[in-house]
Amino acid sequence: MSTRAPHPHNPNRPLVLLGPQRLEPTLADAFDRLEIEGTIAAVTAGWQEREAEVEEMREHVDRPVVNLLLHARGEALFAADPDLAQAYRQRQLTLIELQRLYRLRLHHTLAGAKAMFGLNADPKLLLPERKAAITAVRRLDNRHLRSLRKVHLQFENDHRPFSNRAVAAQREELATLLAGCSALAIAGGHVATLLNRLRLFGLLDLAADLPIVAWSAGAMALAERVVLFHDHPPQGAGDAEVLEAGLGLFSDLLPLPHARYRLRLDDPQRVAIFARRFAPARCVALDSGNRIERRGGTWQPHGGIQKLTSRGRVRKMKP
Amino acid sequence: MSLAIHRLEESGPLSRSRVDAFVAEHEFPLVEGTSMTFVYRGEASRVLLQHFIFGLPTSQPFRRIAKTDLWYLVLEVPPVSRIEYKLSVTRGDGQKWIRDPLNQHLARDPFGANSVAHGEGYEVPDWVEPDDQARPGTIEEHRLESSALGREVPFKLYFPARFRPSRRYPLLIVHDGDDYLRFSVLKTVFDNLIHRLEVAPMVVALITSGNRLVEYADHPTHAQFLAEELTPHLEERYPLIARPEGRGLMGASFGAVASLSTAWRYPEIYGRLLLQSGSFAFTDIGREHDRGPAFDPVVEFVNAFRDRPGMPSQKVFVSCGTYESLIYENRSMVPLLQETGMQVKYVEARDGHNWENWRDRLRQGLSWLFPGPLWMIYE
């Protein structure tokens, strides 16, 4: 092994994204295919207060599992360092407010796009209008993403969390644990909590040489942007929204866990708007049994994985 | 549009076998657009539809097709309606109310069961059916000695699946809890809506009164029991949010009155109210009303509330069926609630004063008052 850790965004790092694991677990199979025999480092921070309950996972993977307990580590850190906790809280409040403002604008901008896609008119006139309506949504998404990144950058400049003694001590412990592991498993759950903890401890830097297998929210957190989505919630219009800048391991794919349940994949308008809004990233349905691997910079889909197309259809994804 | 029953009637003399075939070929009541054909087969001197739709004559006579034992009635029913009914059949031995022998759909309530007709477009929500994938919550029996009520009060507690003492949960107190469990499948509804992340995992206290017409009619000791005894008792023992936004009261009919009156007597304790088909009878002048003596204290309370509503809660969900006699009272309540500054959501449905109407509105009400982490969790 090289003495210098590879960059966390190294495209040659083995990376596997899986569909939800509860009913059809395929995690062990993913490790088998990667020929990983050793200990698995587990990130289950998305499970929040149930983070420690990894017995089922341990049984399923049939390999030693080290639970990194990022959620509990974060809680302990905040309890021990009220200043850091306060700074974090303040940052979260800023992010929540930004999200509220973005959501208000998004609702109207997206309504424009939906109206254009719901119309029948002379294609010569209508198609440029549709394109312009999508461009407006994309601009708004990108602007929001820049605002979010600015907040994070400001926080890092102001508080330099990695220089904080308690954070540094936790990172050292994590680095020691990771040194004995052969792969990193990132579970789903609460995507904001998970992302927050991964970022707080700079975990991908610490595990820069490890293959990653991630599912559901775990897969979402690794993308360039985290997009929340649900087409038929009991309240509200079900407008997908950019929540956060993700950890940026890839920007050419947007994983959509539970897509069959959460999205109206039989609604061409919604599918077309979704796919065009986030292009050139491929919007990929990540349902139970699905697996997609990145090898040498390209994605290899398995298990009949599907993607949303700009024409409003759902098609089997090709490499 | 020509209806099937009219085509049959106009098709000439009807033999027994043709009537048999007609009955075998259709499901009843027969829904054709907004026309609903009720059918009864059998010897009788009179057949009536006894329904519970406010605004229509309660008894509607069936017509007999000459020289047959086939009776029918066509009712015009708006789309997405749900109607509970019985048939009144008069024979030589007297008159009997029966459930529709040709309709298998039943709705149960504390008095038995009614036949149910579904208008065009109505569908039983899928979240009221047991779902294998939904992790089940648990229900425990409890008792609490109440000084306010002067008796030991039995109640049930629902704990959501994966309940953990390390997190804090909202508390919802449900009036007529046993009836909600039996007739509105409340446990299945909670299991499913929590599983779907549409409703926050919560602890639900299900209370049942032995004398609801008294205790739920703005009785001060009932409010005292909830606010000064039951709620603090539960907050001491379980990991509850213990702030107004984490506390709710819910009830239907008199249970809605009890919920509102408790919140009114103890403002700033319960931040969430779910009021279904509230018996919010009131008078604009004097105290005379025509709803019977059980409503006397209700009318007194609602009149007082209408005079000085204050701000008993933060968010209030109100629902009522348009086929209920209480629709006027509930509609009247909405602007009043809105003027208090509370957030108010009001929903109507083409249904009556019954448990399945209340069941069908639960998703809208609970997900608005206690939204689940739907947008954030991807397991």
XYZ file of C-alpha atoms in Angstrom:
698
model
C 0.000 0.000 0.000
C 1.225 3.465 -0.806
C 2.240 5.578 2.172
C 0.138 8.408 0.840
C -3.623 7.988 1.069
C -5.414 8.458 -2.248
C -7.745 11.385 -2.676
C -11.237 10.563 -1.340
C -12.718 11.379 -4.729
C -10.336 8.996 -6.472
C -12.419 7.536 -9.312
C -10.551 4.262 -9.008
C -11.829 3.617 -5.502
C -14.302 0.700 -5.752
C -17.746 2.099 -5.161
C -20.999 0.159 -5.055
C -24.472 1.621 -4.562
C -27.297 -0.682 -3.507
C -31.059 -0.496 -3.232
C -32.825 -0.700 0.165
C -31.600 -3.601 2.240
C -34.432 -4.392 4.609
C -36.435 -6.865 2.545
C -33.818 -8.032 0.075
C -30.359 -7.688 1.597
C -27.561 -7.798 -0.962
C -24.771 -6.248 1.085
C -22.940 -9.542 1.668
C -23.123 -10.297 -2.026
C -21.638 -6.886 -2.819
C -18.687 -7.577 -0.521
C -18.282 -11.051 -2.042
C -18.097 -9.543 -5.501
C -15.477 -7.047 -4.331
C -13.594 -10.013 -2.794
C -13.492 -8.354 0.581
C -12.733 -10.787 3.351
C -11.718 -8.542 6.233
C -13.481 -6.326 8.721
C -16.230 -3.961 7.578
C -16.423 -0.448 9.016
C -20.103 0.431 9.351
C -21.605 3.901 9.276
C -25.184 3.733 10.559
C -25.489 7.341 11.731
C -28.632 7.700 9.583
C -30.377 5.343 12.005
C -29.886 7.996 14.700
C -30.784 6.601 18.141
C -30.810 3.038 16.730
C -27.285 3.446 15.400
C -25.796 0.740 17.619
C -28.235 -1.941 16.455
C -26.090 -3.596 13.802
C -26.623 -7.239 14.806
C -28.734 -8.032 11.736
C -26.138 -6.472 9.472
C -23.360 -8.376 11.220
C -25.214 -11.651 10.780
C -25.985 -10.914 7.161
C -22.477 -9.926 6.017
C -20.884 -12.806 7.940
C -17.750 -10.770 8.443
C -16.443 -8.824 11.426
C -18.143 -5.416 11.640
C -16.796 -2.356 13.433
C -19.551 0.147 14.077
C -18.023 3.614 13.818
C -20.892 5.108 15.875
C -20.665 8.495 14.222
C -24.022 9.615 15.560
C -23.090 8.900 19.166
C -19.640 10.432 18.637
C -21.269 13.595 17.387
C -23.615 13.751 20.359
C -20.707 13.238 22.770
C -18.727 15.933 21.001
C -21.516 18.469 21.241
C -22.096 17.623 24.908
C -18.403 18.119 25.668
C -17.933 21.311 23.653
C -20.907 23.679 23.996
C -19.245 26.315 21.792
C -18.927 23.886 18.931
C -22.477 22.692 19.540
C -23.742 26.264 19.456
C -21.845 27.010 16.239
C -23.298 23.874 14.663
C -26.794 24.769 15.786
C -26.389 28.211 14.308
C -25.215 26.763 11.026
C -28.166 24.381 10.969
C -30.580 27.260 11.575
C -29.033 29.151 8.682
C -29.386 26.100 6.447
C -33.021 25.621 7.491
C -33.842 29.231 6.726
C -32.113 29.048 3.350
C -34.098 25.915 2.588
C -37.344 27.659 3.476
C -36.602 30.569 1.160
C -35.471 28.287 -1.657
C -38.584 26.137 -1.255
C -40.850 29.169 -1.628
C -39.198 30.176 -4.877
C -38.959 26.606 -6.082
C -42.680 26.050 -5.705
C -43.461 28.871 -8.132
C -40.634 28.179 -10.551
C -41.484 24.495 -10.718
C -45.163 25.335 -11.183
C -44.111 27.175 -14.347
C -42.294 24.119 -15.634
C -45.221 21.835 -14.807
C -47.564 24.177 -16.652
C -45.357 24.112 -19.755
C -45.142 20.321 -19.707
C -48.903 20.028 -19.222
C -49.703 22.091 -22.330
C -50.448 21.027 -25.838
C -49.379 23.746 -28.250
C -47.414 24.338 -31.409
C -44.132 22.512 -30.714
C -42.165 25.287 -32.388
C -43.394 27.681 -29.733
C -43.813 25.311 -26.834
C -40.495 23.429 -26.839
C -38.314 26.531 -26.303
C -40.660 27.608 -23.507
C -40.331 24.215 -21.840
C -36.575 24.422 -22.131
C -36.571 27.903 -20.613
C -38.826 26.776 -17.773
C -36.475 23.907 -16.908
C -33.487 26.230 -17.157
C -35.116 28.503 -14.593
C -35.504 25.585 -12.175
C -31.931 24.430 -12.767
C -30.640 27.942 -12.149
C -32.531 28.122 -8.893
C -31.233 24.688 -7.802
C -27.664 25.664 -8.655
C -27.947 28.970 -6.888
C -29.242 27.217 -3.795
C -26.401 24.736 -3.956
C -23.888 27.598 -4.109
C -25.522 29.253 -1.106
C -25.335 26.015 0.871
C -21.677 25.542 -0.017
C -20.948 29.093 1.054
C -22.480 28.414 4.468
C -20.325 25.316 4.908
C -17.186 27.103 3.757
C -17.852 29.989 6.091
C -18.370 27.593 8.978
C -15.124 25.766 8.230
C -13.205 29.044 7.965
C -14.687 30.441 11.150
C -14.490 27.357 13.334
C -11.925 25.058 11.727
C -13.630 22.002 13.226
C -10.810 19.588 12.333
C -8.462 21.699 14.487
C -10.826 21.381 17.437
C -9.089 19.157 19.977
C -12.116 16.947 20.651
C -12.860 16.508 16.953
C -9.206 15.739 16.261
C -9.199 13.098 19.013
C -12.312 11.458 17.588
C -10.811 11.500 14.099
C -7.671 9.862 15.393
C -9.725 7.099 16.971
C -11.686 6.666 13.773
C -8.492 6.510 11.717
C -7.190 3.745 13.975
C -10.432 1.790 13.614
C -10.450 2.258 9.856
C -6.854 1.118 9.552
C -8.025 -2.347 10.563
C -10.892 -2.448 8.083
C -11.145 -3.631 4.488
C -14.248 -1.716 3.382
C -16.725 0.908 4.398
C -20.491 0.207 4.540
C -22.699 3.306 4.647
C -26.292 2.543 5.566
C -29.392 4.570 4.736
C -31.708 6.352 7.141
C -31.984 10.059 7.871
C -30.009 11.589 5.037
C -29.305 14.961 6.687
C -28.077 13.389 9.920
C -25.925 10.933 8.022
C -24.384 13.603 5.831
C -23.832 15.859 8.799
C -21.860 13.192 10.671
C -19.843 12.077 7.666
C -18.882 15.704 7.115
C -18.261 16.484 10.797
C -15.594 13.790 11.043
C -14.317 14.093 7.465
C -14.820 10.353 7.233
C -14.223 9.945 3.534
C -10.773 11.522 3.919
C -9.996 9.125 6.739
C -11.166 6.157 4.683
C -9.757 7.327 1.387
C -8.293 3.961 0.424
C -11.295 1.821 1.324
C -13.889 0.464 -1.085
C -17.346 1.795 -0.270
C -20.672 0.026 -0.379
C -23.549 2.402 0.337
C -27.314 2.117 0.116
C -30.361 4.354 0.161
C -29.518 7.578 2.047
C -25.903 6.368 2.148
C -25.795 6.453 -1.638
C -27.542 9.840 -1.756
C -25.006 11.417 0.612
C -22.090 10.488 -1.649
C -23.465 12.310 -4.696
C -22.641 15.861 -5.722
C -26.007 17.032 -4.452
C -28.615 15.557 -2.153
C -32.098 15.742 -3.627
C -35.174 14.978 -1.535
C -38.102 13.564 -3.444
C -41.592 12.152 -3.027
C -44.276 12.550 -5.666
C -47.325 11.790 -3.517
C -46.854 12.996 0.041
C -49.961 13.389 2.208
C -49.314 17.134 2.437
C -47.940 19.508 -0.177
C -47.238 19.319 -3.879
C -44.414 16.789 -3.737
C -41.787 19.035 -5.282
C -38.339 17.439 -5.271
C -35.800 19.792 -3.697
C -32.056 20.135 -3.367
C -31.300 19.726 0.322
C -27.571 19.865 0.486
C -24.269 19.662 -1.260
C -23.334 15.991 -0.994
C -19.855 14.595 -0.455
C -19.224 14.718 -4.182
C -17.786 11.277 -4.871
C -19.644 11.460 -8.152
C -21.642 14.055 -10.041
C -22.827 12.027 -13.012
C -25.436 10.026 -11.108
C -28.377 10.895 -8.853
C -29.410 7.851 -6.809
C -33.151 7.643 -6.102
C -33.823 5.006 -3.423
C -37.327 3.509 -3.217
C -38.089 5.217 -6.552
C -40.850 2.757 -7.418
C -42.692 3.699 -4.239
C -41.766 7.366 -3.921
C -42.033 8.530 -7.537
C -44.852 8.420 -10.039
C -42.776 6.658 -12.617
C -45.832 6.245 -14.845
C -46.322 10.021 -15.067
C -44.342 11.158 -18.141
C -44.506 14.833 -17.192
C -43.058 14.387 -13.734
C -40.420 11.952 -14.972
C -39.375 14.259 -17.820
C -39.110 17.305 -15.563
C -37.108 15.355 -12.999
C -34.664 13.935 -15.544
C -34.135 17.272 -17.351
C -33.816 19.216 -14.141
C -30.859 17.206 -12.908
C -29.184 16.334 -16.238
C -26.471 15.566 -17.154
C -26.552 13.465 -13.972
C -28.449 10.266 -14.676
C -31.410 9.890 -12.338
C -31.281 6.258 -11.305
C -33.996 4.294 -9.516
C -32.353 2.415 -6.683
C -34.930 -0.153 -5.618
C -34.661 -3.416 -3.696
C -32.258 -5.792 -5.403
C -30.597 -3.062 -7.490
C -26.835 -2.614 -7.575
C -24.650 -0.231 -9.503
C -20.863 -0.293 -9.411
C -18.351 2.311 -10.486
C -15.321 0.786 -12.116
C -12.622 2.796 -13.818
C -14.828 5.844 -13.950
C -17.870 4.169 -15.518
C -21.034 2.794 -13.941
C -22.002 -0.857 -14.303
C -25.714 -1.376 -13.557
C -27.057 -4.709 -12.228
C -30.422 -6.100 -11.176
C -32.475 -4.398 -13.912
C -31.681 -0.947 -12.586
C -33.687 1.779 -14.316
C -33.130 5.429 -15.133
C -35.499 8.316 -15.759
C -35.306 9.728 -19.279
C -35.806 13.265 -20.539
C -38.716 11.981 -22.652
C -40.580 11.043 -19.493
C -40.002 7.325 -19.623
C -38.248 4.870 -17.386
C -35.702 2.720 -19.167
C -33.309 -0.022 -18.189
C -29.962 1.595 -17.598
C -27.055 0.641 -19.810
C -23.406 0.980 -18.791
C -77.944 7.038 -19.693
C -80.280 4.081 -19.482
C -79.849 2.216 -16.220
C -79.548 -1.561 -16.049
C -82.629 -1.873 -13.868
C -84.714 0.155 -16.336
C -83.478 -1.888 -19.268
C -84.477 -5.010 -17.386
C -87.897 -3.643 -16.539
C -88.547 -2.519 -20.107
C -87.441 -5.788 -21.638
C -90.829 -7.453 -21.313
C -92.278 -10.029 -18.943
C -89.714 -11.165 -16.421
C -89.432 -14.819 -15.603
C -87.908 -15.926 -12.320
C -84.819 -17.158 -14.155
C -84.260 -13.757 -15.808
C -84.500 -12.030 -12.459
C -82.097 -14.639 -11.026
C -79.681 -13.916 -13.850
C -79.902 -10.149 -13.352
C -79.160 -10.460 -9.650
C -76.299 -12.882 -10.274
C -74.722 -10.659 -12.932
C -74.426 -7.485 -10.868
C -73.024 -6.230 -7.627
C -75.376 -4.189 -5.483
C -76.001 -1.442 -4.994
C -75.355 -1.028 -8.670
C -73.335 2.109 -9.344
C -73.756 3.637 -12.793
C -72.223 7.085 -12.844
C -73.971 9.048 -10.134
C -76.979 6.698 -10.104
C -77.032 4.093 -7.399
C -79.564 1.281 -7.700
C -80.489 -0.532 -4.511
C -82.167 -3.881 -5.009
C -84.121 -6.192 -2.710
C -85.332 -9.627 -3.676
C -88.128 -11.288 -1.728
C -91.754 -11.268 -0.736
C -92.751 -8.117 1.122
C -95.494 -5.560 1.215
C -93.104 -2.620 1.550
C -89.375 -2.025 1.327
C -87.660 1.180 2.416
C -84.098 2.408 2.287
C -83.134 3.666 5.743
C -80.028 5.754 5.359
C -78.172 8.256 7.449
C -77.812 11.073 4.956
C -78.777 14.412 6.397
C -80.658 16.402 3.800
C -82.600 13.540 2.218
C -85.790 11.951 3.553
C -84.581 9.245 5.931
C -86.881 6.601 4.464
C -87.051 6.111 0.734
C -89.524 3.593 -0.715
C -88.485 0.874 -3.151
C -90.594 0.119 -6.206
C -91.642 -3.416 -7.019
C -91.346 -4.647 -10.608
C -94.732 -6.054 -11.498
C -95.218 -9.795 -11.177
C -91.789 -10.308 -9.637
C -90.295 -10.301 -6.165
C -87.710 -7.734 -7.294
C -87.740 -4.309 -5.607
C -85.514 -1.384 -6.446
C -84.727 2.203 -5.693
C -82.508 4.530 -7.704
C -80.786 7.270 -5.769
C -78.743 10.071 -7.276
C -75.485 10.103 -5.333
C -72.599 12.538 -5.915
C -69.209 10.994 -6.756
C -66.903 9.748 -4.001
C -69.824 9.345 -1.606
C -69.947 6.701 1.054
C -73.350 5.797 2.414
C -74.292 3.593 5.347
C -77.792 2.147 5.277
C -80.205 -0.578 6.202
C -83.355 -1.882 4.546
C -86.716 -1.741 6.241
C -88.744 -4.709 5.026
C -92.448 -5.111 5.895
C -93.953 -8.573 5.621
C -96.987 -10.236 7.151
C -95.156 -10.723 10.423
C -94.244 -7.060 10.772
C -91.472 -4.654 9.870
C -87.771 -5.436 10.246
C -84.588 -3.444 9.669
C -82.058 -5.658 7.974
C -78.677 -5.329 6.325
C -78.773 -5.501 2.546
C -78.616 -9.233 1.697
C -77.136 -8.436 -1.716
C -74.281 -6.288 -0.386
C -71.352 -7.806 1.473
C -69.796 -4.448 2.443
C -70.401 -3.699 6.095
C -69.341 -0.943 8.455
C -69.371 -1.800 12.127
C -70.067 0.554 14.982
C -70.940 0.247 18.671
C -74.553 -0.511 17.743
C -73.854 -3.326 15.287
C -73.241 -2.996 11.580
C -74.669 -1.232 8.564
C -74.488 -1.991 4.891
C -72.219 0.369 2.990
C -72.554 1.739 -0.517
C -69.572 3.289 -2.265
C -70.322 5.984 -4.796
C -68.411 6.335 -8.031
C -64.758 7.109 -7.349
C -64.738 6.170 -3.678
C -61.993 3.732 -2.770
C -61.170 2.276 0.598
C -57.715 3.755 1.346
C -54.906 1.204 1.115
C -53.414 2.424 4.395
C -56.337 1.026 6.388
C -55.480 -2.536 5.366
C -52.838 -4.487 7.295
C -49.465 -4.212 5.550
C -46.980 -7.100 5.963
C -44.093 -4.697 5.537
C -45.212 -2.302 8.266
C -43.550 -3.058 11.562
C -46.331 -3.382 14.145
C -46.527 -1.164 17.206
C -47.676 -2.545 20.537
C -50.638 -1.812 22.776
C -50.485 -2.067 26.552
C -53.298 -1.925 29.107
C -52.852 0.593 31.946
C -54.849 2.058 34.823
C -54.591 5.354 36.651
C -56.278 6.370 39.891
C -57.934 9.718 39.174
C -58.710 12.150 41.983
C -60.541 14.366 39.506
C -62.926 11.652 38.350
C -62.956 9.800 41.679
C -62.287 6.420 40.084
C -59.641 4.263 38.595
C -59.421 4.958 34.887
C -58.380 2.190 32.505
C -56.595 3.256 29.334
C -54.427 1.789 26.634
C -51.067 2.977 25.355
C -49.905 2.490 21.790
C -46.141 2.432 21.325
C -44.811 2.700 17.785
C -42.612 -0.016 16.320
C -38.935 0.443 17.188
C -39.875 2.548 20.226
C -36.657 3.568 21.963
C -36.402 5.353 25.320
C -33.454 7.316 23.919
C -35.650 9.526 21.732
C -38.630 11.750 22.517
C -42.095 11.169 21.106
C -45.261 13.219 20.684
C -48.244 12.173 22.801
C -51.732 11.979 21.343
C -54.711 11.364 23.636
C -57.621 9.774 21.813
C -61.188 9.906 23.128
C -63.300 6.780 22.565
C -60.020 4.963 22.013
C -61.536 1.462 22.057
C -64.072 2.421 19.405
C -61.359 3.985 17.236
C -59.393 0.745 17.543
C -62.360 -1.459 16.668
C -64.264 0.558 14.124
C -61.595 2.822 12.601
C -58.763 0.217 12.766
C -56.647 2.845 14.489
C -53.730 0.557 15.301
C -53.407 -0.536 11.675
C -53.655 3.101 10.586
C -50.861 4.161 12.948
C -48.684 1.168 12.041
C -49.047 1.929 8.341
C -48.713 5.719 8.422
C -45.673 5.526 10.699
C -44.160 2.842 8.479
C -44.721 5.068 5.449
C -42.991 7.899 7.335
C -46.077 10.058 6.793
C -46.794 10.419 10.493
C -44.230 10.855 13.259
C -43.729 7.846 15.509
C -45.784 8.715 18.569
C -47.218 7.407 21.800
C -50.994 7.273 21.770
C -53.116 7.157 24.897
C -56.497 5.583 24.154
C -59.096 6.493 26.722
C -62.662 5.286 26.992
C -65.367 6.722 29.189
C -68.148 4.706 30.760
C -70.347 7.787 30.597
C -69.202 9.736 27.570
C -72.351 11.801 27.119
C -71.619 13.386 30.492
C -67.831 13.305 30.737
C -67.204 14.409 27.154
C -69.753 17.241 27.273
C -67.347 19.876 28.601
C -67.113 18.246 31.995
C -64.506 20.096 34.097
C -63.318 16.945 35.845
C -62.633 15.237 32.537
C -60.449 18.137 31.428
C -58.770 18.109 34.814
C -58.088 14.389 34.521
C -56.426 14.810 31.127
C -54.427 17.962 31.846
C -53.515 17.535 35.490
C -53.331 13.777 35.879
C -52.995 11.673 32.752
C -50.655 13.929 30.770
C -48.194 14.577 33.634
C -48.372 10.884 34.599
C -47.332 9.823 31.099
C -44.693 12.535 30.754
C -43.045 11.392 33.963
C -42.828 7.812 32.805
C -42.156 7.905 29.083
C -39.817 9.808 26.784
C -42.343 12.360 25.548
C -41.715 15.761 23.981
C -43.701 17.455 26.776
C -44.228 20.721 24.938
C -47.471 21.948 23.336
C -46.320 21.031 19.819
C -45.736 17.486 21.050
C -49.120 17.065 22.734
C -52.402 16.402 20.967
C -56.035 15.643 21.686
C -58.313 13.831 19.301
C -61.918 12.774 19.229
C -65.052 12.393 17.168
C -68.556 13.666 17.882
C -68.721 14.236 21.672
C -65.042 13.224 21.760
C -64.267 16.278 19.633
C -66.189 18.440 22.101
C -64.144 16.946 24.954
C -60.908 17.607 23.052
C -61.748 21.232 22.304
C -63.158 21.975 25.744
C -60.105 20.466 27.469
C -57.778 22.576 25.337
C -59.954 25.624 26.036
C -59.909 25.053 29.782
C -56.154 24.371 29.713
C -54.737 26.616 26.978
C -51.102 26.264 25.904
C -50.899 22.629 26.973
C -52.154 20.834 23.882
C -50.732 22.310 20.690
C -52.457 19.878 18.325
C -56.190 19.110 18.043
C -57.844 16.621 15.706
C -61.599 17.212 15.795
C -63.850 14.927 13.757
C -67.541 15.640 13.263
C -67.622 17.639 16.477
C -71.010 17.909 18.156
C -70.513 21.666 18.269
C -74.178 22.587 18.726
C -74.778 26.229 19.581
C -77.511 28.832 19.655
C -77.308 32.387 18.394
C -79.976 33.616 20.786
C -81.262 32.016 23.991
C -80.436 28.479 25.072
C -83.226 26.544 23.410
C -82.107 23.855 21.008
C -83.639 20.702 19.630
C -80.878 18.187 20.171
C -81.972 16.773 23.503
C -80.827 17.233 27.112
C -77.419 15.571 26.612
C -76.518 18.585 24.497
C -77.380 21.173 27.158
C -73.827 21.432 28.532
C -72.428 21.201 24.985
C -74.508 24.152 23.802
C -73.485 26.100 26.893
C -69.813 25.365 26.203
C -69.930 26.085 22.474
C -71.803 29.332 23.074
C -69.174 30.366 25.629
C -66.384 29.283 23.313
C -67.878 31.276 20.464
C -67.961 34.340 22.719
C -64.408 33.987 24.011
C -62.463 31.449 22.014
C -59.059 32.615 23.191
C -56.274 30.546 21.636
C -56.600 27.057 23.046
C -54.097 25.378 20.738
C -51.669 25.966 17.852
C -52.861 23.705 15.026
C -56.370 22.359 14.624
C -57.580 19.837 12.075
C -61.359 19.730 11.679
C -63.273 17.264 9.526
C -66.940 16.624 8.958
C -69.138 14.660 6.598
C -71.415 16.638 4.330
C -74.158 14.061 4.986
C -74.127 14.764 8.720
C -76.599 16.895 10.625
C -73.549 18.538 12.233
C -72.158 19.949 9.003
C -73.586 23.415 9.697
C -72.065 23.525 13.188
C -68.666 22.389 11.950
C -68.618 24.812 9.048
C -69.546 27.563 11.482
C -66.651 26.633 13.722
C -63.983 27.049 11.050
C -63.900 30.863 10.617
C -64.097 31.234 14.359
C -61.080 28.989 14.875
C -59.203 30.796 12.116
C -59.798 34.168 13.736
C -58.029 33.012 16.893
C -54.714 32.919 14.995
C -54.402 29.145 15.216
C -53.493 27.226 12.072
C -56.671 25.511 10.929
C -57.241 22.863 8.299
C -60.816 21.908 7.488
C -61.800 18.926 5.387
C -65.209 17.726 4.248
C -66.135 14.360 2.820
C -69.320 12.989 1.294
C -69.954 10.712 4.204
C -71.979 10.540 7.380
C -71.471 10.519 11.124
C -69.649 7.211 11.336
C -66.365 5.534 12.176
C -65.237 4.854 8.630
C -65.639 8.501 7.715
C -63.419 9.307 10.695
C -60.989 6.537 9.713
C -60.681 7.834 6.151
C -59.699 11.342 7.285
C -56.936 10.206 9.644
C -54.118 10.306 7.118
C -54.829 13.920 6.232
C -55.253 14.978 9.848
C -52.414 13.108 11.489
C -49.870 13.858 8.766
C -50.679 17.555 9.031
C -50.578 17.736 12.820
C -47.676 15.341 13.345
C -45.771 15.146 10.055
C -43.440 12.207 9.713
C -39.870 12.288 8.400
C -41.041 11.331 4.908
C -38.704 13.672 3.061
C -35.617 12.913 5.115
C -35.520 9.165 5.637
C -34.418 6.726 2.941
C -33.793 3.388 4.630
